[in-house]
Amino acid sequence: MRLIYLDNNATTPVDPEVLKEMVPFFSVYYGNPSSPHRLGQEAKQYVKKARNAIARFLCCQEEEIVFTSCGTESNNAAILSALRTTGKKRIVTTSTEHSAIQELCLDLEKRGVEIDRMAVNSLGLIDLEELEKKINEHTAIVSVMWANNETGVIFPVEQIAKICKERGVLFHTDAVQAIGKIPIDLSQVPIDFLSLTGHKFYAPKGIGVLFVRKGSPFEPLIRGGSQEMRRRAGTENVPSIVGMGKAIAILSQRMDEENKRIRALRDLLETRILSEIPFTKLNGDREYRIPNTSNICFKGIDAETLLLDLDQKGICASGGSACTTGSLKPSKVLTAMGLSPLDAKSSVRFSLGRHNTEEEIQFAVDEIIKSVKKIRKTMPKS
Ligand SMILES: Cc1ncc(COP(=O)(O)O)c(C=O)c1O
């Protein structure tokens, strides 16, 4: 059966060019970058090359890139470090962060850390005046995601970073869903910490980055060896680091052109669904949005039922964050935006990627229309 993958915010396939670049690092250049012999030093050179590609892409210095195991680890490392280095016990964040921040904050709250979650409006955006009011002398760090994984809504990170800098407070952003979709220039935005993960931009799972600005206080989450300039212990995942470097090199060449194409496909999908299926509504701001994401409420339809039906036709989409699938609870992101639990449970996220074609999108929409009609027919009339 053909597969139409519209769940690229959950994960992306490894790009064949990335995979090709990685393969020799499993069995030919398998040295440990900390080993002084030639095999080790060779591996070290390739880690350096990847670090350089990533730093150039983000407009920062090589030494500011710390390789981690994933986005979740990067988020945990940034927040926990800020609590330790500042000795303060207050975090300002939003109510629509990924569980990699939300769950950490819930745990910290139980341990006596005060968590101040900014509300979002019906479009998923925060009020910067509220942020100004929430920052005080007890604030250890402000953490606001760059783009939301469920709605694609982009937060005004440039302005938030500026506010934090003026107020002398550390600022972290989870840029896991932003990279490759919008420009990130760390020479222009005073961010202290930024989290990335490879598997959202065609690199493998299990490799992440934490950008740590030179001069910003940082204490490692994982201690042991002296890797990553003593900021993250553990032998480097060389094949995946090399893969991430290649994935970034591909983004550097194709990002603008690729996003134009993906945006056109996303708009085609969205426009057709909203105009051809009655009682549908877009969730989140239409304008301040990454180009690949569309979150749509199909009023009265149980999203799980729709997703199962689509899955049987080979169409993969999602009810929200992959990390909360199966929780049977309505999306926290959508309910924070004011959607009723019923509408939140009727919402589906379509997230497009590099491999989607127009023909796939037209086919997927035709099938979505048929599925919705079928499900609505079986629903009791109210
Ligand atoms: C916004 C956001 N932050 C963090 C993560 C976690 O990344 P990882 O799966 O690499 O731990 C994800 C992954 O879904 C995400 O979408």
GROMACS .gro file of C-alpha atoms and ligand atoms in nm:
model
  398
    1MET     CA    1   0.000   0.000   0.000
    2ARG     CA    2   0.129   0.350  -0.075
    3LEU     CA    3   0.216   0.558   0.228
    4ILE     CA    4   0.153   0.931   0.252
    5TYR     CA    5   0.346   1.066   0.547
    6LEU     CA    6   0.199   1.389   0.686
    7ASP     CA    7   0.350   1.365   1.036
    8ASN     CA    8   0.689   1.530   0.992
    9ASN     CA    9   0.663   1.721   1.322
   10ALA     CA   10   0.669   1.383   1.499
   11THR     CA   11   0.979   1.277   1.310
   12THR     CA   12   1.132   1.287   0.963
   13PRO     CA   13   1.293   1.005   0.765
   14VAL     CA   14   1.672   1.016   0.749
   15ASP     CA   15   1.769   1.176   0.418
   16PRO     CA   16   1.945   0.920   0.193
   17GLU     CA   17   2.240   1.161   0.154
   18VAL     CA   18   2.266   1.184   0.534
   19LEU     CA   19   2.257   0.807   0.571
   20LYS     CA   20   2.528   0.763   0.305
   21GLU     CA   21   2.752   1.006   0.492
   22MET     CA   22   2.698   0.822   0.822
   23VAL     CA   23   2.758   0.461   0.717
   24PRO     CA   24   3.145   0.458   0.717
   25PHE     CA   25   3.141   0.589   1.076
   26PHE     CA   26   3.000   0.261   1.205
   27SER     CA   27   3.274   0.034   1.076
   28VAL     CA   28   3.553   0.225   0.901
   29TYR     CA   29   3.605   0.548   1.097
   30TYR     CA   30   3.486   0.396   1.423
   31GLY     CA   31   3.744   0.555   1.650
   32ASN     CA   32   3.662   0.724   1.978
   33PRO     CA   33   3.726   1.100   1.929
   34SER     CA   34   3.901   1.106   2.268
   35SER     CA   35   4.162   0.848   2.159
   36PRO     CA   36   4.500   0.996   2.069
   37HIS     CA   37   4.572   0.746   1.789
   38ARG     CA   38   4.495   0.812   1.423
   39LEU     CA   39   4.154   0.642   1.423
   40GLY     CA   40   4.043   0.853   1.716
   41GLN     CA   41   4.185   1.174   1.575
   42GLU     CA   42   4.017   1.106   1.241
   43ALA     CA   43   3.679   1.072   1.414
   44LYS     CA   44   3.753   1.391   1.608
   45GLN     CA   45   3.813   1.581   1.285
   46TYR     CA   46   3.474   1.473   1.147
   47VAL     CA   47   3.299   1.575   1.470
   48LYS     CA   48   3.468   1.913   1.436
   49LYS     CA   49   3.356   1.944   1.074
   50ALA     CA   50   2.994   1.875   1.170
   51ARG     CA   51   3.013   2.118   1.460
   52ASN     CA   52   3.147   2.381   1.224
   53ALA     CA   53   2.862   2.328   0.974
   54ILE     CA   54   2.602   2.359   1.251
   55ALA     CA   55   2.768   2.670   1.400
   56ARG     CA   56   2.784   2.840   1.061
   57PHE     CA   57   2.418   2.761   0.996
   58LEU     CA   58   2.312   2.908   1.330
   59CYS     CA   59   2.559   3.202   1.304
   60CYS     CA   60   2.736   3.115   1.629
   61GLN     CA   61   3.078   2.983   1.735
   62GLU     CA   62   3.180   2.619   1.718
   63GLU     CA   63   3.253   2.616   2.093
   64GLU     CA   64   2.893   2.716   2.160
   65ILE     CA   65   2.759   2.388   2.017
   66VAL     CA   66   2.716   2.103   2.268
   67PHE     CA   67   2.606   1.766   2.130
   68THR     CA   68   2.342   1.588   2.340
   69SER     CA   69   2.126   1.279   2.292
   70CYS     CA   70   1.801   1.456   2.198
   71GLY     CA   71   1.585   1.767   2.230
   72THR     CA   72   1.448   1.651   2.564
   73GLU     CA   73   1.797   1.626   2.711
   74SER     CA   74   1.889   1.971   2.577
   75ASN     CA   75   1.578   2.124   2.735
   76ASN     CA   76   1.644   1.953   3.070
   77ALA     CA   77   2.010   2.055   3.065
   78ALA     CA   78   1.934   2.424   3.002
   79ILE     CA   79   1.664   2.458   3.268
   80LEU     CA   80   1.838   2.257   3.540
   81SER     CA   81   2.164   2.440   3.475
   82ALA     CA   82   1.996   2.778   3.518
   83LEU     CA   83   1.848   2.675   3.853
   84ARG     CA   84   2.191   2.567   3.974
   85THR     CA   85   2.400   2.854   3.841
   86THR     CA   86   2.165   3.130   3.952
   87GLY     CA   87   2.054   2.967   4.279
   88LYS     CA   88   1.707   3.111   4.204
   89LYS     CA   89   1.386   2.912   4.216
   90ARG     CA   90   1.148   3.061   3.962
   91ILE     CA   91   1.090   2.974   3.596
   92VAL     CA   92   0.879   3.170   3.351
   93THR     CA   93   0.745   2.964   3.061
   94THR     CA   94   0.428   2.920   2.855
   95SER     CA   95   0.130   2.688   2.883
   96THR     CA   96   0.194   2.544   2.536
   97GLU     CA   97   0.547   2.406   2.567
   98HIS     CA   98   0.632   2.052   2.461
   99SER     CA   99   0.613   1.788   2.735
  100ALA     CA  100   0.996   1.798   2.743
  101ILE     CA  101   0.954   2.130   2.925
  102GLN     CA  102   0.607   2.090   3.078
  103GLU     CA  103   0.676   1.760   3.254
  104LEU     CA  104   1.011   1.884   3.381
  105CYS     CA  105   0.842   2.195   3.521
  106LEU     CA  106   0.570   1.986   3.688
  107ASP     CA  107   0.839   1.780   3.859
  108LEU     CA  108   1.034   2.090   3.964
  109GLU     CA  109   0.714   2.243   4.100
  110LYS     CA  110   0.677   1.944   4.333
  111ARG     CA  111   1.031   2.016   4.454
  112GLY     CA  112   0.956   2.375   4.544
  113VAL     CA  113   1.039   2.563   4.223
  114GLU     CA  114   0.782   2.825   4.131
  115ILE     CA  115   0.662   2.784   3.773
  116ASP     CA  116   0.493   3.081   3.611
  117ARG     CA  117   0.315   2.970   3.294
  118MET     CA  118   0.212   3.247   3.060
  119ALA     CA  119  -0.132   3.207   2.907
  120VAL     CA  120  -0.177   3.214   2.528
  121ASN     CA  121  -0.458   3.380   2.338
  122SER     CA  122  -0.699   3.199   2.105
  123LEU     CA  123  -0.437   3.210   1.828
  124GLY     CA  124  -0.172   3.052   2.050
  125LEU     CA  125   0.033   3.370   2.105
  126ILE     CA  126   0.161   3.522   2.430
  127ASP     CA  127   0.138   3.881   2.551
  128LEU     CA  128   0.483   4.039   2.581
  129GLU     CA  129   0.361   4.289   2.840
  130GLU     CA  130   0.260   3.996   3.058
  131LEU     CA  131   0.609   3.853   3.016
  132GLU     CA  132   0.764   4.182   3.131
  133LYS     CA  133   0.546   4.172   3.442
  134LYS     CA  134   0.628   3.811   3.523
  135ILE     CA  135   1.006   3.853   3.522
  136ASN     CA  136   1.140   3.951   3.865
  137GLU     CA  137   1.454   3.922   4.075
  138HIS     CA  138   1.371   3.561   4.164
  139THR     CA  139   1.354   3.443   3.802
  140ALA     CA  140   1.625   3.190   3.716
  141ILE     CA  141   1.530   3.151   3.349
  142VAL     CA  142   1.264   3.223   3.090
  143SER     CA  143   1.192   2.933   2.854
  144VAL     CA  144   0.971   2.987   2.550
  145MET     CA  145   0.960   2.759   2.247
  146TRP     CA  146   1.040   2.911   1.907
  147ALA     CA  147   0.764   2.724   1.722
  148ASN     CA  148   0.487   2.511   1.861
  149ASN     CA  149   0.490   2.145   1.760
  150GLU     CA  150   0.110   2.109   1.744
  151THR     CA  151  -0.005   2.429   1.575
  152GLY     CA  152   0.320   2.550   1.420
  153VAL     CA  153   0.263   2.894   1.578
  154ILE     CA  154   0.586   3.099   1.595
  155PHE     CA  155   0.664   3.286   1.917
  156PRO     CA  156   0.835   3.629   1.898
  157VAL     CA  157   1.164   3.490   2.026
  158GLU     CA  158   1.367   3.787   1.902
  159GLN     CA  159   1.162   4.024   2.121
  160ILE     CA  160   1.150   3.784   2.416
  161ALA     CA  161   1.529   3.743   2.407
  162LYS     CA  162   1.571   4.121   2.402
  163ILE     CA  163   1.341   4.165   2.703
  164CYS     CA  164   1.530   3.896   2.898
  165LYS     CA  165   1.865   4.052   2.811
  166GLU     CA  166   1.748   4.396   2.926
  167ARG     CA  167   1.622   4.244   3.250
  168GLY     CA  168   1.939   4.040   3.304
  169VAL     CA  169   1.756   3.706   3.301
  170LEU     CA  170   1.872   3.390   3.123
  171PHE     CA  171   1.666   3.290   2.819
  172HIS     CA  172   1.620   2.944   2.671
  173THR     CA  173   1.428   2.853   2.358
  174ASP     CA  174   1.319   2.510   2.240
  175ALA     CA  175   1.384   2.550   1.866
  176VAL     CA  176   1.322   2.184   1.783
  177GLN     CA  177   1.035   2.267   1.545
  178ALA     CA  178   1.181   2.592   1.415
  179ILE     CA  179   1.509   2.473   1.267
  180GLY     CA  180   1.502   2.439   0.893
  181LYS     CA  181   1.162   2.604   0.875
  182ILE     CA  182   1.247   2.963   0.971
  183PRO     CA  183   1.583   3.142   0.979
  184ILE     CA  184   1.778   3.126   1.306
  185ASP     CA  185   2.058   3.381   1.343
  186LEU     CA  186   2.218   3.361   1.686
  187SER     CA  187   2.449   3.653   1.611
  188GLN     CA  188   2.142   3.876   1.607
  189VAL     CA  189   1.925   3.732   1.885
  190PRO     CA  190   2.058   3.733   2.245
  191ILE     CA  191   1.951   3.381   2.333
  192ASP     CA  192   2.150   3.205   2.608
  193PHE     CA  193   2.042   2.847   2.539
  194LEU     CA  194   1.876   2.686   2.237
  195SER     CA  195   1.766   2.323   2.194
  196LEU     CA  196   1.762   2.121   1.871
  197THR     CA  197   1.711   1.758   1.776
  198GLY     CA  198   1.828   1.586   1.458
  199HIS     CA  199   1.521   1.378   1.381
  200LYS     CA  200   1.305   1.675   1.290
  201PHE     CA  201   1.530   1.774   1.000
  202TYR     CA  202   1.616   1.446   0.827
  203ALA     CA  203   1.905   1.347   1.057
  204PRO     CA  204   1.872   1.040   1.285
  205LYS     CA  205   1.692   1.009   1.616
  206GLY     CA  206   1.906   1.016   1.929
  207ILE     CA  207   2.119   1.318   1.849
  208GLY     CA  208   2.055   1.668   1.978
  209VAL     CA  209   2.227   2.001   2.025
  210LEU     CA  210   2.228   2.250   2.306
  211PHE     CA  211   2.362   2.590   2.204
  212VAL     CA  212   2.526   2.752   2.507
  213ARG     CA  213   2.627   3.112   2.448
  214LYS     CA  214   2.985   3.198   2.540
  215GLY     CA  215   2.974   3.376   2.874
  216SER     CA  216   2.636   3.238   2.979
  217PRO     CA  217   2.672   3.036   3.300
  218PHE     CA  218   2.633   2.664   3.245
  219GLU     CA  219   2.664   2.350   3.455
  220PRO     CA  220   2.643   2.006   3.290
  221LEU     CA  221   2.349   1.775   3.341
  222ILE     CA  222   2.555   1.462   3.272
  223ARG     CA  223   2.894   1.428   3.437
  224GLY     CA  224   3.176   1.192   3.359
  225GLY     CA  225   3.443   1.232   3.091
  226SER     CA  226   3.566   1.562   2.955
  227GLN     CA  227   3.383   1.548   2.622
  228GLU     CA  228   3.217   1.857   2.477
  229MET     CA  229   3.451   2.084   2.673
  230ARG     CA  230   3.323   1.930   2.997
  231ARG     CA  231   2.967   2.036   2.924
  232ARG     CA  232   2.823   1.694   2.833
  233ALA     CA  233   3.002   1.376   2.931
  234GLY     CA  234   2.979   1.053   2.733
  235THR     CA  235   3.149   0.927   2.417
  236GLU     CA  236   3.026   1.124   2.120
  237ASN     CA  237   2.770   0.960   1.890
  238VAL     CA  238   2.999   1.012   1.592
  239PRO     CA  239   2.782   0.863   1.311
  240SER     CA  240   2.481   1.069   1.419
  241ILE     CA  241   2.687   1.386   1.467
  242VAL     CA  242   2.824   1.343   1.114
  243GLY     CA  243   2.468   1.282   0.992
  244MET     CA  244   2.343   1.595   1.164
  245GLY     CA  245   2.624   1.795   1.003
  246LYS     CA  246   2.520   1.668   0.661
  247ALA     CA  247   2.151   1.738   0.731
  248ILE     CA  248   2.243   2.095   0.820
  249ALA     CA  249   2.456   2.130   0.506
  250ILE     CA  250   2.152   2.024   0.302
  251LEU     CA  251   1.935   2.280   0.483
  252SER     CA  252   2.192   2.552   0.414
  253GLN     CA  253   2.159   2.486   0.042
  254ARG     CA  254   1.789   2.416   0.003
  255MET     CA  255   1.597   2.557   0.297
  256ASP     CA  256   1.439   2.862   0.131
  257GLU     CA  257   1.338   2.691  -0.189
  258GLU     CA  258   1.215   2.383  -0.002
  259ASN     CA  259   1.003   2.583   0.241
  260LYS     CA  260   0.840   2.771  -0.046
  261ARG     CA  261   0.734   2.442  -0.200
  262ILE     CA  262   0.620   2.290   0.131
  263ARG     CA  263   0.423   2.603   0.221
  264ALA     CA  264   0.239   2.588  -0.114
  265LEU     CA  265   0.149   2.222  -0.052
  266ARG     CA  266   0.039   2.296   0.307
  267ASP     CA  267  -0.176   2.583   0.185
  268LEU     CA  268  -0.328   2.361  -0.083
  269LEU     CA  269  -0.417   2.095   0.177
  270GLU     CA  270  -0.552   2.352   0.422
  271THR     CA  271  -0.753   2.554   0.169
  272ARG     CA  272  -0.914   2.245   0.023
  273ILE     CA  273  -1.007   2.100   0.364
  274LEU     CA  274  -1.143   2.428   0.500
  275SER     CA  275  -1.343   2.505   0.185
  276GLU     CA  276  -1.463   2.156   0.094
  277ILE     CA  277  -1.543   2.009   0.437
  278PRO     CA  278  -1.816   2.186   0.637
  279PHE     CA  279  -1.758   2.267   1.004
  280THR     CA  280  -1.380   2.278   0.991
  281LYS     CA  281  -1.162   2.545   1.147
  282LEU     CA  282  -0.792   2.625   1.156
  283ASN     CA  283  -0.630   2.616   1.502
  284GLY     CA  284  -0.361   2.876   1.569
  285ASP     CA  285  -0.241   3.191   1.400
  286ARG     CA  286  -0.249   3.168   1.020
  287GLU     CA  287   0.036   3.412   0.965
  288TYR     CA  288   0.289   3.351   1.246
  289ARG     CA  289   0.331   2.988   1.160
  290ILE     CA  290   0.605   2.755   1.034
  291PRO     CA  291   0.538   2.665   0.670
  292ASN     CA  292   0.472   2.293   0.703
  293THR     CA  293   0.208   2.270   0.977
  294SER     CA  294  -0.170   2.285   0.971
  295ASN     CA  295  -0.382   2.198   1.273
  296ILE     CA  296  -0.749   2.163   1.184
  297CYS     CA  297  -1.058   2.107   1.397
  298PHE     CA  298  -1.317   1.878   1.233
  299LYS     CA  299  -1.614   1.974   1.449
  300GLY     CA  300  -1.797   1.681   1.607
  301ILE     CA  301  -1.554   1.421   1.470
  302ASP     CA  302  -1.343   1.211   1.703
  303ALA     CA  303  -0.990   1.272   1.574
  304GLU     CA  304  -0.877   0.923   1.681
  305THR     CA  305  -1.148   0.766   1.462
  306LEU     CA  306  -1.052   0.985   1.167
  307LEU     CA  307  -0.681   0.912   1.212
  308LEU     CA  308  -0.745   0.537   1.228
  309ASP     CA  309  -0.951   0.552   0.910
  310LEU     CA  310  -0.679   0.754   0.735
  311ASP     CA  311  -0.413   0.513   0.862
  312GLN     CA  312  -0.598   0.228   0.693
  313LYS     CA  313  -0.567   0.421   0.369
  314GLY     CA  314  -0.192   0.470   0.426
  315ILE     CA  315  -0.220   0.835   0.534
  316CYS     CA  316  -0.023   0.920   0.848
  317ALA     CA  317  -0.120   1.231   1.043
  318SER     CA  318  -0.149   1.300   1.413
  319GLY     CA  319  -0.381   1.412   1.689
  320GLY     CA  320  -0.112   1.636   1.834
  321SER     CA  321   0.223   1.569   1.992
  322ALA     CA  322   0.352   1.215   1.934
  323CYS     CA  323   0.482   1.220   2.290
  324THR     CA  324   0.129   1.238   2.433
  325THR     CA  325  -0.047   1.001   2.192
  326GLY     CA  326  -0.264   0.748   2.365
  327SER     CA  327  -0.317   0.971   2.668
  328LEU     CA  328  -0.689   1.002   2.575
  329LYS     CA  329  -0.675   1.351   2.718
  330PRO     CA  330  -0.745   1.656   2.500
  331SER     CA  331  -0.434   1.844   2.384
  332LYS     CA  332  -0.304   2.083   2.651
  333VAL     CA  333  -0.189   2.318   2.377
  334LEU     CA  334  -0.532   2.346   2.217
  335THR     CA  335  -0.722   2.372   2.546
  336ALA     CA  336  -0.477   2.644   2.658
  337MET     CA  337  -0.585   2.833   2.344
  338GLY     CA  338  -0.944   2.813   2.466
  339LEU     CA  339  -1.071   2.520   2.259
  340SER     CA  340  -1.329   2.306   2.436
  341PRO     CA  341  -1.206   1.955   2.525
  342LEU     CA  342  -1.442   1.823   2.254
  343ASP     CA  343  -1.301   2.052   1.983
  344ALA     CA  344  -0.947   1.970   2.095
  345LYS     CA  345  -1.026   1.600   2.058
  346SER     CA  346  -1.164   1.673   1.710
  347SER     CA  347  -0.841   1.831   1.589
  348VAL     CA  348  -0.579   1.681   1.360
  349ARG     CA  349  -0.225   1.798   1.291
  350PHE     CA  350  -0.094   1.766   0.937
  351SER     CA  351   0.280   1.833   0.914
  352LEU     CA  352   0.437   1.815   0.571
  353GLY     CA  353   0.795   1.747   0.470
  354ARG     CA  354   1.056   1.733   0.200
  355HIS     CA  355   0.919   1.419   0.035
  356ASN     CA  356   0.555   1.519  -0.011
  357THR     CA  357   0.427   1.585  -0.362
  358GLU     CA  358   0.124   1.774  -0.493
  359GLU     CA  359  -0.025   1.451  -0.619
  360GLU     CA  360   0.001   1.303  -0.267
  361ILE     CA  361  -0.166   1.606  -0.112
  362GLN     CA  362  -0.455   1.600  -0.363
  363PHE     CA  363  -0.503   1.227  -0.298
  364ALA     CA  364  -0.483   1.274   0.080
  365VAL     CA  365  -0.743   1.553   0.079
  366ASP     CA  366  -0.979   1.344  -0.140
  367GLU     CA  367  -0.949   1.062   0.113
  368ILE     CA  368  -0.989   1.295   0.414
  369ILE     CA  369  -1.312   1.427   0.258
  370LYS     CA  370  -1.442   1.072   0.211
  371SER     CA  371  -1.346   0.967   0.565
  372VAL     CA  372  -1.511   1.270   0.726
  373LYS     CA  373  -1.832   1.213   0.524
  374LYS     CA  374  -1.836   0.847   0.626
  375ILE     CA  375  -1.780   0.919   0.996
  376ARG     CA  376  -2.035   1.200   1.004
  377LYS     CA  377  -2.297   0.966   0.847
  378THR     CA  378  -2.257   0.723   1.135
  379MET     CA  379  -2.291   0.994   1.401
  380PRO     CA  380  -2.623   1.034   1.586
  381LYS     CA  381  -2.810   1.349   1.476
  382SER     CA  382  -2.829   1.609   1.751
  383LIG     C1  383   0.896   2.125   2.043
  383LIG     C2  384   0.965   1.997   2.080
  383LIG     N1  385   1.053   1.997   2.180
  383LIG     C3  386   1.118   1.886   2.218
  383LIG     C4  387   1.096   1.767   2.155
  383LIG     C5  388   1.167   1.644   2.203
  383LIG     O1  389   1.270   1.608   2.118
  383LIG     P1  390   1.335   1.462   2.130
  383LIG     O2  391   1.232   1.368   2.076
  383LIG     O3  392   1.456   1.467   2.044
  383LIG     O4  393   1.366   1.439   2.270
  383LIG     C6  394   1.003   1.761   2.049
  383LIG     C7  395   0.976   1.632   1.981
  383LIG     O5  396   0.866   1.598   1.948
  383LIG     C8  397   0.936   1.879   2.011
  383LIG     O6  398   0.847   1.880   1.913
   0.00000   0.00000   0.00000
